[in-house]
Short mmCIF file of C-alpha atoms in Angstrom, two decimals:
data_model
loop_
_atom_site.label_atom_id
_atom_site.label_comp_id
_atom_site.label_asym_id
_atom_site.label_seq_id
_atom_site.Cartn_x
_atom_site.Cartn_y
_atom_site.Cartn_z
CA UNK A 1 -159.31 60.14 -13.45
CA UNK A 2 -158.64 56.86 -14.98
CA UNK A 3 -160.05 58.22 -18.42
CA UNK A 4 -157.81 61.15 -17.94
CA UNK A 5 -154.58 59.00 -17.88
CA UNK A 6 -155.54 56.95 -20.51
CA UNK A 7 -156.16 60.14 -23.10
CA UNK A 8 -152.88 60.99 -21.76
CA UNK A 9 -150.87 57.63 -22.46
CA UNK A 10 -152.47 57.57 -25.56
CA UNK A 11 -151.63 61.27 -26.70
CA UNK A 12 -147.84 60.73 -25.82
CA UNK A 13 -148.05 57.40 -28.26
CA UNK A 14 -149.71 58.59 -31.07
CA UNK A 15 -147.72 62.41 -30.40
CA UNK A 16 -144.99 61.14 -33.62
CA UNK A 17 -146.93 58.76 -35.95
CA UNK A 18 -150.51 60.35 -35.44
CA UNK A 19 -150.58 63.89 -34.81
CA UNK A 20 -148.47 64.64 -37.64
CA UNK A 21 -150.16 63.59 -40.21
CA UNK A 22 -153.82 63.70 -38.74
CA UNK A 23 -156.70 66.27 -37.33
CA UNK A 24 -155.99 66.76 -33.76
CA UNK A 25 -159.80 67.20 -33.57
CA UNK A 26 -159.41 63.05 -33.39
CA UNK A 27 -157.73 63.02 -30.35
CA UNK A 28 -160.04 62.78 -28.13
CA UNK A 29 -162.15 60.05 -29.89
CA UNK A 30 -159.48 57.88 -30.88
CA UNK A 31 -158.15 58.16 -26.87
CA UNK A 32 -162.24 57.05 -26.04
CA UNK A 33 -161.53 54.06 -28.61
CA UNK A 34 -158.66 53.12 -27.06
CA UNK A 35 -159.61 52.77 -23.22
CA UNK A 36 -162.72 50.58 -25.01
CA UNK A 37 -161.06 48.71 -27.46
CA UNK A 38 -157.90 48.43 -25.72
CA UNK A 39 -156.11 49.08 -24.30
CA UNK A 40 -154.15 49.48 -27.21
CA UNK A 41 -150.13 49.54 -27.75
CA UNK A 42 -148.09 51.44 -29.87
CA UNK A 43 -148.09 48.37 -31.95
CA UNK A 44 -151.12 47.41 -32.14
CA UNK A 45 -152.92 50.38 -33.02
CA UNK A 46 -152.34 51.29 -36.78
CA UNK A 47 -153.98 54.58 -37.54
CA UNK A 48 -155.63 55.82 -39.79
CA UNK A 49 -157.11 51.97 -39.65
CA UNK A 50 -159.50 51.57 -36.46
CA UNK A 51 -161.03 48.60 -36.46
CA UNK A 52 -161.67 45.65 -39.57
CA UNK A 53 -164.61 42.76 -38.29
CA UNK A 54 -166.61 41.03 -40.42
CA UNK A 55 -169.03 43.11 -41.65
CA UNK A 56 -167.34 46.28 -42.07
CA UNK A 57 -164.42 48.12 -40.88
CA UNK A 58 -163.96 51.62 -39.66
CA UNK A 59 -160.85 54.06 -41.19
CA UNK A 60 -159.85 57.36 -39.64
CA UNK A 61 -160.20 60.21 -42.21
CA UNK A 62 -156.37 62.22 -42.97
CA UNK A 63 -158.72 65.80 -41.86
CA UNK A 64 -161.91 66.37 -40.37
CA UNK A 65 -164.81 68.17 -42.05
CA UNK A 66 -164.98 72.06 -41.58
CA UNK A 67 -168.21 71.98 -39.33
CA UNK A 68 -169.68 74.63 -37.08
CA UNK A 69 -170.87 72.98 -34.17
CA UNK A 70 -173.30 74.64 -31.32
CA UNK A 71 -175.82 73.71 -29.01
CA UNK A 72 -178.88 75.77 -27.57
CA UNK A 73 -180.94 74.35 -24.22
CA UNK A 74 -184.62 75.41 -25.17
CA UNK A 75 -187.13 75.71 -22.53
CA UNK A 76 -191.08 74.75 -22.66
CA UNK A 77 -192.73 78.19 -20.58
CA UNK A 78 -195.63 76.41 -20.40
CA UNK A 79 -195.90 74.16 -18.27
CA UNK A 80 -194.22 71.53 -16.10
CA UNK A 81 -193.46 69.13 -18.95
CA UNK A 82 -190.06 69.08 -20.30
CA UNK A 83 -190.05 67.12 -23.57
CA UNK A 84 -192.98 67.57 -26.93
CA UNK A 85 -195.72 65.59 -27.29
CA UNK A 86 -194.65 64.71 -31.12
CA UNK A 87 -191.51 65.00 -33.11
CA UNK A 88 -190.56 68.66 -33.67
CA UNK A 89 -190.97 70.17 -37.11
CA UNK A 90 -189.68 72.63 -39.60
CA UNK A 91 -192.35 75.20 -41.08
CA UNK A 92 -191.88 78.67 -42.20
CA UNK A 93 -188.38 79.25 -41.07
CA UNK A 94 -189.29 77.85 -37.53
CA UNK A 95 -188.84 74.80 -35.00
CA UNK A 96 -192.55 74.34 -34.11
CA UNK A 97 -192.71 72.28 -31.02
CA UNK A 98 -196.28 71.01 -29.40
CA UNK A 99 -196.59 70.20 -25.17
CA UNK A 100 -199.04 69.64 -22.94
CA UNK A 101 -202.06 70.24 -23.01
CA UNK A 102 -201.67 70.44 -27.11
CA UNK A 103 -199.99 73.57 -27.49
CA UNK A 104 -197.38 74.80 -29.98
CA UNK A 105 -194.08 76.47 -29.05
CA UNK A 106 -192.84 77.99 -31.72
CA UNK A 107 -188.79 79.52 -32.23
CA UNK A 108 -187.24 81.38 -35.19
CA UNK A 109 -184.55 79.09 -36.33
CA UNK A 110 -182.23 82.41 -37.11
CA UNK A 111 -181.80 83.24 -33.23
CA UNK A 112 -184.16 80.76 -31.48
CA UNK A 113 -186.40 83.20 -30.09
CA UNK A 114 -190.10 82.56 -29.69
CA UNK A 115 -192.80 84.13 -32.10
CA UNK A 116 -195.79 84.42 -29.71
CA UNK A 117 -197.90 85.98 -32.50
CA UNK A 118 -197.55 82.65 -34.96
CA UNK A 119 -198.16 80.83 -31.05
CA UNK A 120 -201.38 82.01 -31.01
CA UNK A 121 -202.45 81.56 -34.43
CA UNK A 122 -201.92 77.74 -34.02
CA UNK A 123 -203.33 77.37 -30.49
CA UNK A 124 -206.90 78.07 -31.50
CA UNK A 125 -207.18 74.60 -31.32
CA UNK A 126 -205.43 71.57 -29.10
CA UNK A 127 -203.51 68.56 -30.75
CA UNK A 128 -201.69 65.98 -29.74
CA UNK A 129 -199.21 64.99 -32.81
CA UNK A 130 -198.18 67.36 -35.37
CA UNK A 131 -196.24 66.62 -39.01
CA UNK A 132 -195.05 68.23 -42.64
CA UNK A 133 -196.95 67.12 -45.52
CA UNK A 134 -196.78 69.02 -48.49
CA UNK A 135 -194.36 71.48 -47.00
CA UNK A 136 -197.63 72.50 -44.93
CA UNK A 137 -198.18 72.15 -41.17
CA UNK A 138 -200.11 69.49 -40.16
CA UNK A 139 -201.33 68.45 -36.48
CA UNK A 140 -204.01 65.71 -35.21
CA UNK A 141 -206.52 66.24 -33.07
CA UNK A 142 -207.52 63.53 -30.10
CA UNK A 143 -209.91 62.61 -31.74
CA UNK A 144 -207.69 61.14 -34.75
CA UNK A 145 -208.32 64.32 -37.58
CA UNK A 146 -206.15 65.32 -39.36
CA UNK A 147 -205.95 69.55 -39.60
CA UNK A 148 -204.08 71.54 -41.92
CA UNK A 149 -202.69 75.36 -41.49
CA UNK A 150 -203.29 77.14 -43.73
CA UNK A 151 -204.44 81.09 -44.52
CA UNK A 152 -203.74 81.80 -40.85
CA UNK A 153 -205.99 78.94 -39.84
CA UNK A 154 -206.80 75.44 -39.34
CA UNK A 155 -208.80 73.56 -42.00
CA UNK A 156 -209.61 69.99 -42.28
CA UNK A 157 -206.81 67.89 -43.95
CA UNK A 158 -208.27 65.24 -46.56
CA UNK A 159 -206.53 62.31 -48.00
CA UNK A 160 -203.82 61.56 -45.18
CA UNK A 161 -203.13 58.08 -43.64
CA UNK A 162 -203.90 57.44 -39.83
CA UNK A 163 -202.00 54.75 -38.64
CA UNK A 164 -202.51 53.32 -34.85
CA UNK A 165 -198.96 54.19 -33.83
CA UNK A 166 -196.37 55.91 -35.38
CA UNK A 167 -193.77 59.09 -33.99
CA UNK A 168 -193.79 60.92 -37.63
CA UNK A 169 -194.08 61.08 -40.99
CA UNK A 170 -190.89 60.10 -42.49
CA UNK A 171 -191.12 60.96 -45.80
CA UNK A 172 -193.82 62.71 -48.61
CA UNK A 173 -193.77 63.37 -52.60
CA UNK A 174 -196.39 63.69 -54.86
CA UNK A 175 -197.29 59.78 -54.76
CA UNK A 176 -196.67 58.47 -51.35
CA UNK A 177 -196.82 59.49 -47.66
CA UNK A 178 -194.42 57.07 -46.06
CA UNK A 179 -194.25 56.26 -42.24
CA UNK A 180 -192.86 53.38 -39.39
CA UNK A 181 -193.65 51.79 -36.12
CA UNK A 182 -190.90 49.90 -34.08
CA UNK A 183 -191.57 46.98 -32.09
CA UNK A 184 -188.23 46.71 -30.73
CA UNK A 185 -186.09 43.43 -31.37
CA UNK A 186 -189.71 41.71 -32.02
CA UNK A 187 -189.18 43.76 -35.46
CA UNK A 188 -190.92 47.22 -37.44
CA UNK A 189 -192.74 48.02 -39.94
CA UNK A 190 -192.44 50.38 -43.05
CA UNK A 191 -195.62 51.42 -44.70
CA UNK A 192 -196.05 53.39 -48.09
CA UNK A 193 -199.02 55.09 -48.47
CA UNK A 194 -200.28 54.85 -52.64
CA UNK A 195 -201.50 58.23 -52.37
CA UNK A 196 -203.76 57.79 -55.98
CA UNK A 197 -205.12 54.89 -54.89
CA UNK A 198 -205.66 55.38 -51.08
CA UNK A 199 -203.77 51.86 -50.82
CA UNK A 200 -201.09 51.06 -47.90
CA UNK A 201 -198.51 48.80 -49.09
CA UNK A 202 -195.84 47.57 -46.26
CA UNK A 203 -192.57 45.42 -46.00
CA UNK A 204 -190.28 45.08 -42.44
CA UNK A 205 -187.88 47.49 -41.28
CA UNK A 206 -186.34 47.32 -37.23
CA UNK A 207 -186.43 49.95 -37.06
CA UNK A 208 -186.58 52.53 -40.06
CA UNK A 209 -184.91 56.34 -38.71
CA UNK A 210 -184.34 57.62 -42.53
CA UNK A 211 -185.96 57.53 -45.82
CA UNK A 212 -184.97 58.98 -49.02
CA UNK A 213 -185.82 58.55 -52.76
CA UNK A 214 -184.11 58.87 -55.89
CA UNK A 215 -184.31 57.79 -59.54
CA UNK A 216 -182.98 54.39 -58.31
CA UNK A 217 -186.20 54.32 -55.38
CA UNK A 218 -186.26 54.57 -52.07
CA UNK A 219 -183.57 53.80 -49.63
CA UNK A 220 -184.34 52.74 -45.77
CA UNK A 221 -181.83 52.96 -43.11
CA UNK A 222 -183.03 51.28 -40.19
CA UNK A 223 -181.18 50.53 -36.55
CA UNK A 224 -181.97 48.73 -33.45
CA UNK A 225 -179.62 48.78 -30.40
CA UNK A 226 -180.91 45.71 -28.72
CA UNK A 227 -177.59 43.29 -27.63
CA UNK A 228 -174.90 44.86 -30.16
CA UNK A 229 -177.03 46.06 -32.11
CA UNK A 230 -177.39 46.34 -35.97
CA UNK A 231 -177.80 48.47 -38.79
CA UNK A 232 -179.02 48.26 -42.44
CA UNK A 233 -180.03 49.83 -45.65
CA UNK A 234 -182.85 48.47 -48.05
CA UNK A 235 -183.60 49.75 -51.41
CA UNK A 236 -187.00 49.14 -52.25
CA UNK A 237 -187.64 50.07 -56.11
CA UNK A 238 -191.51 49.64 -56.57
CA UNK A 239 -193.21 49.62 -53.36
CA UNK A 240 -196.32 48.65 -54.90
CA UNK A 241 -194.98 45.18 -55.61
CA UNK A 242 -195.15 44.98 -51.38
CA UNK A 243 -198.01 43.46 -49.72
CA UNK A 244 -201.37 45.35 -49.14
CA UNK A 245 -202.00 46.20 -45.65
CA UNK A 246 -205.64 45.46 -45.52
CA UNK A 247 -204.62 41.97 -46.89
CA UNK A 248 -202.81 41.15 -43.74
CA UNK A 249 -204.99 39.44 -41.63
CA UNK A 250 -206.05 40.60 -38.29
CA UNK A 251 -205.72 37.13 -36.44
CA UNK A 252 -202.12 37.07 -37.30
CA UNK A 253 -201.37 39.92 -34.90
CA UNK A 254 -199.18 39.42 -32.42
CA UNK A 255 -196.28 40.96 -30.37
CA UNK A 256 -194.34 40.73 -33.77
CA UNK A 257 -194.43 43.52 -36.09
CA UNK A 258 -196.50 43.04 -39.18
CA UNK A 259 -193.79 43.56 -41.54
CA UNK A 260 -192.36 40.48 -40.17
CA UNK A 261 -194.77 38.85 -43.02
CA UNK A 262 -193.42 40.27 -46.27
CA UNK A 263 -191.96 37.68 -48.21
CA UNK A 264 -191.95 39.07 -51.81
CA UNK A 265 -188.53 40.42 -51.52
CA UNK A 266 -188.99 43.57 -53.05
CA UNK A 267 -186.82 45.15 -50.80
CA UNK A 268 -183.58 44.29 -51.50
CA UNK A 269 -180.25 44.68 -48.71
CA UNK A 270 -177.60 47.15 -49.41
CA UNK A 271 -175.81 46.87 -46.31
CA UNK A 272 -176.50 44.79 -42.82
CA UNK A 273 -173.89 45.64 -40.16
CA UNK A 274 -173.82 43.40 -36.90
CA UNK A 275 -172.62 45.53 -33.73
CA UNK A 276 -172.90 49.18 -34.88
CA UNK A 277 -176.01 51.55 -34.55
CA UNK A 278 -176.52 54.10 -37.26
CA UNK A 279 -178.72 56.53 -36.23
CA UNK A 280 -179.36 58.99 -39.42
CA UNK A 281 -178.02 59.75 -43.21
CA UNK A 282 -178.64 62.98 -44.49
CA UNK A 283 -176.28 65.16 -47.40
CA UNK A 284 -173.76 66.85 -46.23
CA UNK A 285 -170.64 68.60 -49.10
CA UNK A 286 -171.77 67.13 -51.91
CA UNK A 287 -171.67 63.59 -50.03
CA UNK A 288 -173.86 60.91 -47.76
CA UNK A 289 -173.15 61.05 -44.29
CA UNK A 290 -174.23 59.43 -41.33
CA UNK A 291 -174.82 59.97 -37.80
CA UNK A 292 -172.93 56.12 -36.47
CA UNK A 293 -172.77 55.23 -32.09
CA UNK A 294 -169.80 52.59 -31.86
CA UNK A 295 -167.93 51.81 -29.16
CA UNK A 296 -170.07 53.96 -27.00
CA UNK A 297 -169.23 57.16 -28.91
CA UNK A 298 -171.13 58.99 -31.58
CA UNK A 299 -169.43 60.41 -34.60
CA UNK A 300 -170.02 61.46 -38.62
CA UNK A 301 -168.67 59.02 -41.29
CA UNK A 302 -168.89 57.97 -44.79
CA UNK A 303 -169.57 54.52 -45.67
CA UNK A 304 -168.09 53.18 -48.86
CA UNK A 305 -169.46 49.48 -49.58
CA UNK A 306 -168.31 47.91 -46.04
CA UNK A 307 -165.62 50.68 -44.78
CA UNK A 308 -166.68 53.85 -42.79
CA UNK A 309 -164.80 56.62 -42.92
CA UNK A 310 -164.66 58.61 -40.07
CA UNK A 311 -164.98 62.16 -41.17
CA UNK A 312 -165.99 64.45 -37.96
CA UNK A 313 -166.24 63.03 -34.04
CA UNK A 314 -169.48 65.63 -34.00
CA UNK A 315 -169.03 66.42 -30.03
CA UNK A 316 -166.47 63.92 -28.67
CA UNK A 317 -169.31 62.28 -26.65
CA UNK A 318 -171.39 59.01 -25.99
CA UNK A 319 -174.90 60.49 -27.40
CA UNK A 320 -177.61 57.68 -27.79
CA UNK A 321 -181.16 57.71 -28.90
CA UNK A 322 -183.25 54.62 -29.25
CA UNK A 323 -185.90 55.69 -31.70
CA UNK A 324 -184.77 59.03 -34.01
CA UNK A 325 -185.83 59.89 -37.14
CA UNK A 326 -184.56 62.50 -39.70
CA UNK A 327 -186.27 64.68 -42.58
CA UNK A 328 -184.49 66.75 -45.38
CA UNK A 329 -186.51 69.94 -45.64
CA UNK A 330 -187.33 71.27 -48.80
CA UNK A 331 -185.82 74.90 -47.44
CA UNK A 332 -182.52 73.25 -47.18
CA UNK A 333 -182.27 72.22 -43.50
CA UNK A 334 -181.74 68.39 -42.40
CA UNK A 335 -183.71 67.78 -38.80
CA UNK A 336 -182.61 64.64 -36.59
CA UNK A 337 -185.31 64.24 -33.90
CA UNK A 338 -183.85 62.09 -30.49
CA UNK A 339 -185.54 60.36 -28.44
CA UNK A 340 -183.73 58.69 -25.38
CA UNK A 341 -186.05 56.14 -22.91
CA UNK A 342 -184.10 56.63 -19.79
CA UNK A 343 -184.79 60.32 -19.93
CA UNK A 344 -188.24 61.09 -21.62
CA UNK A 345 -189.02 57.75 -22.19
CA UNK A 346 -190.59 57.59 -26.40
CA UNK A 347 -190.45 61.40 -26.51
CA UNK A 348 -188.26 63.75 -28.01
CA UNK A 349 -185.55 65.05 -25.69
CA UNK A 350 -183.55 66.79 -28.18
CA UNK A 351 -182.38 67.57 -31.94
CA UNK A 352 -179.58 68.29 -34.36
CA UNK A 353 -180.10 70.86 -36.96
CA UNK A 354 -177.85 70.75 -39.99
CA UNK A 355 -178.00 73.44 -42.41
CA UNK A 356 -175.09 74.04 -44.84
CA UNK A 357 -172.08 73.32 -42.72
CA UNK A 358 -173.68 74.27 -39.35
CA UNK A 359 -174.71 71.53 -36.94
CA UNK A 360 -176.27 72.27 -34.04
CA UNK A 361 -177.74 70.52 -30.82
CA UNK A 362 -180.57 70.98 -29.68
CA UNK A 363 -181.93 70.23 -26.17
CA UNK A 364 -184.55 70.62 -23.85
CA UNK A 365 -184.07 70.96 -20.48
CA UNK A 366 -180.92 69.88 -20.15
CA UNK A 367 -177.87 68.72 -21.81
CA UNK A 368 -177.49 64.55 -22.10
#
């Protein structure tokens, strides 16, 4: 009731110098802003301008993005256990999903219904962590092989790295396999897999959701939420130039993450924001965008040296994840796996699917 007054209050203030000249599809975030910020006056809130600290300030877009938004609630039929074993995947125009006891579920993304016959293709054997490598389906078995689908079948996948604990591959070209483990606020790690020379170069990251590459190298967003939490890009130009893994030596481990002992600076900062979580960066019109949680509420925004500009409030609500990670699909579509402890613990609970200007969530079970 409370929050329901103060969306009120807040619509009659900003009813002349806001909604005249901005997207009502702000209201309701800028009304959750203000019962957290706030409260604030007429006075003291100066829209489009939201907030200016000292490592970056956030600026309300004049018009949202044109986005489609949905959200689908898909079940496992399988068994008893809600939430994938690994991170879901894109492969042949479907979300491929594996449970308990290693099985795939497998939906067509065009209507989200299952294909049993591709089902029992891949269940001729049980996994327990699938991936995309090479645009082709990969899954590991319990015993720690790697398989490969391909011909209608599984065959034995050479040349792929097998680290102790990772959630997914996060990103793949022709010369490196590239993949993360988080050990919370005692740090991450970031490791590039040479694949001509079978080497595994690493460097920190706490804890790495995105990575891209262009002719200027890679780029590593990485988040943690622990106290305010933090945000921040690296740029990391020759990755080779990073410390060999097998180098590191075993005595040193400890509860901190082994990228904690990079020191050749290599990877160089772009951006490190104190008290913001930013949870994904994909394409989106032409532009970079990113998935940011502030003030308890998750929206879409720009970010433009140290200002964000808010450019969609995605679905006006409080969505968290602790661990996500996103890959840009080579058939166009942009998948955000979440994770959320409270609910599946390190397991993926749900998704969001972008493809052209279509986002939709994704959720098993139930909604969050």
């Amino acid at each position: 009731m409370k929050q329901i007054i103060s969306i009120i209050i807040l619509s009659l203030i900003f009813s002349n110098s806001y909604s005249q000249r901005f997207d009502s599809k702000f209201d309701t975030l800028i009304a959750s802003f203000g019962t957290r910020v706030g409260p604030f006056y007429e006075d003291s809130l100066r829209i489009p301008e939201i907030y200016t600290g000292k490592d970056f300030s956030i600026r309300l877009a004049e018009n949202a993005l044109d986005l489609r938004l949905e959200s689908k609630i898909l079940l496992n039929p399988s068994s008893d256990d809600h939430f994938p074993l690994s991170y879901s995947v894109i492969y042949d125009d479907h979300l491929i999903s594996l449970f308990k006891p290693g099985n795939f579920i497998c939906y067509r993304l065009e209507d989200f219904s299952r294909n049993t016959e591709l089902e029992k293709s891949l269940n001729k054997k049980k996994f327990k962590r699938h991936s995309i490598i090479d645009n082709n389906l990969h899954a590991q078995t319990k015993f720690g092989f790697w398989n490969v689908y391909s011909g209608n079948k599984w065959k034995k996948a050479n040349r792929i790295p097998n680290p102790e604990k990772f959630k997914s591959h996060l990103y793949y070209d022709s010369e490196f396999i590239v993949f993360s483990d988080c050990n919370g606020e005692w740090g991450g790690t970031l490791y590039f897999y040479h694949r001509p020379t079978k080497e595994t170069y690493y460097t920190s990251a706490t804890c790495a959701n995105t990575v891209t590459r262009d002719k200027n190298g890679f780029k590593v967003l990485s988040h943690l939420g622990h106290g305010f939490g933090f945000a921040d890009i690296k740029q990391i130009v020759e990755p080779t130039k990073l410390p060999k893994l097998k180098d590191f030596k075993g005595d040193k481990r400890s509860i901190n993450a082994i990228g904690n002992s990079d020191t050749t600076n290599v990877a160089k900062e772009i951006f490190d924001f104190f008290g913001i979580q930013i949870f994904s960066t994909f394409p989106l019109s032409g532009k970079e965008h990113f998935i940011i949680h502030w003030q308890e509420m998750t929206f879409l925004a720009e970010i433009n040296g140290t200002e964000i500009l808010i450019v969609h409030p995605l679905f006006n609500s409080d969505l968290y994840t602790h661990d996500p990670i996103t890959k840009n699909y080579k058939s166009g579509e942009v998948l955000i796996n979440l994770d959320h402890y409270g609910s599946g613990l390190e397991r993926e609970i749900s998704m969001i699917l972008v493809k052209g200007n279509k986002m939709t969530k994704i959720e098993w079970k139930e909604k969050h």
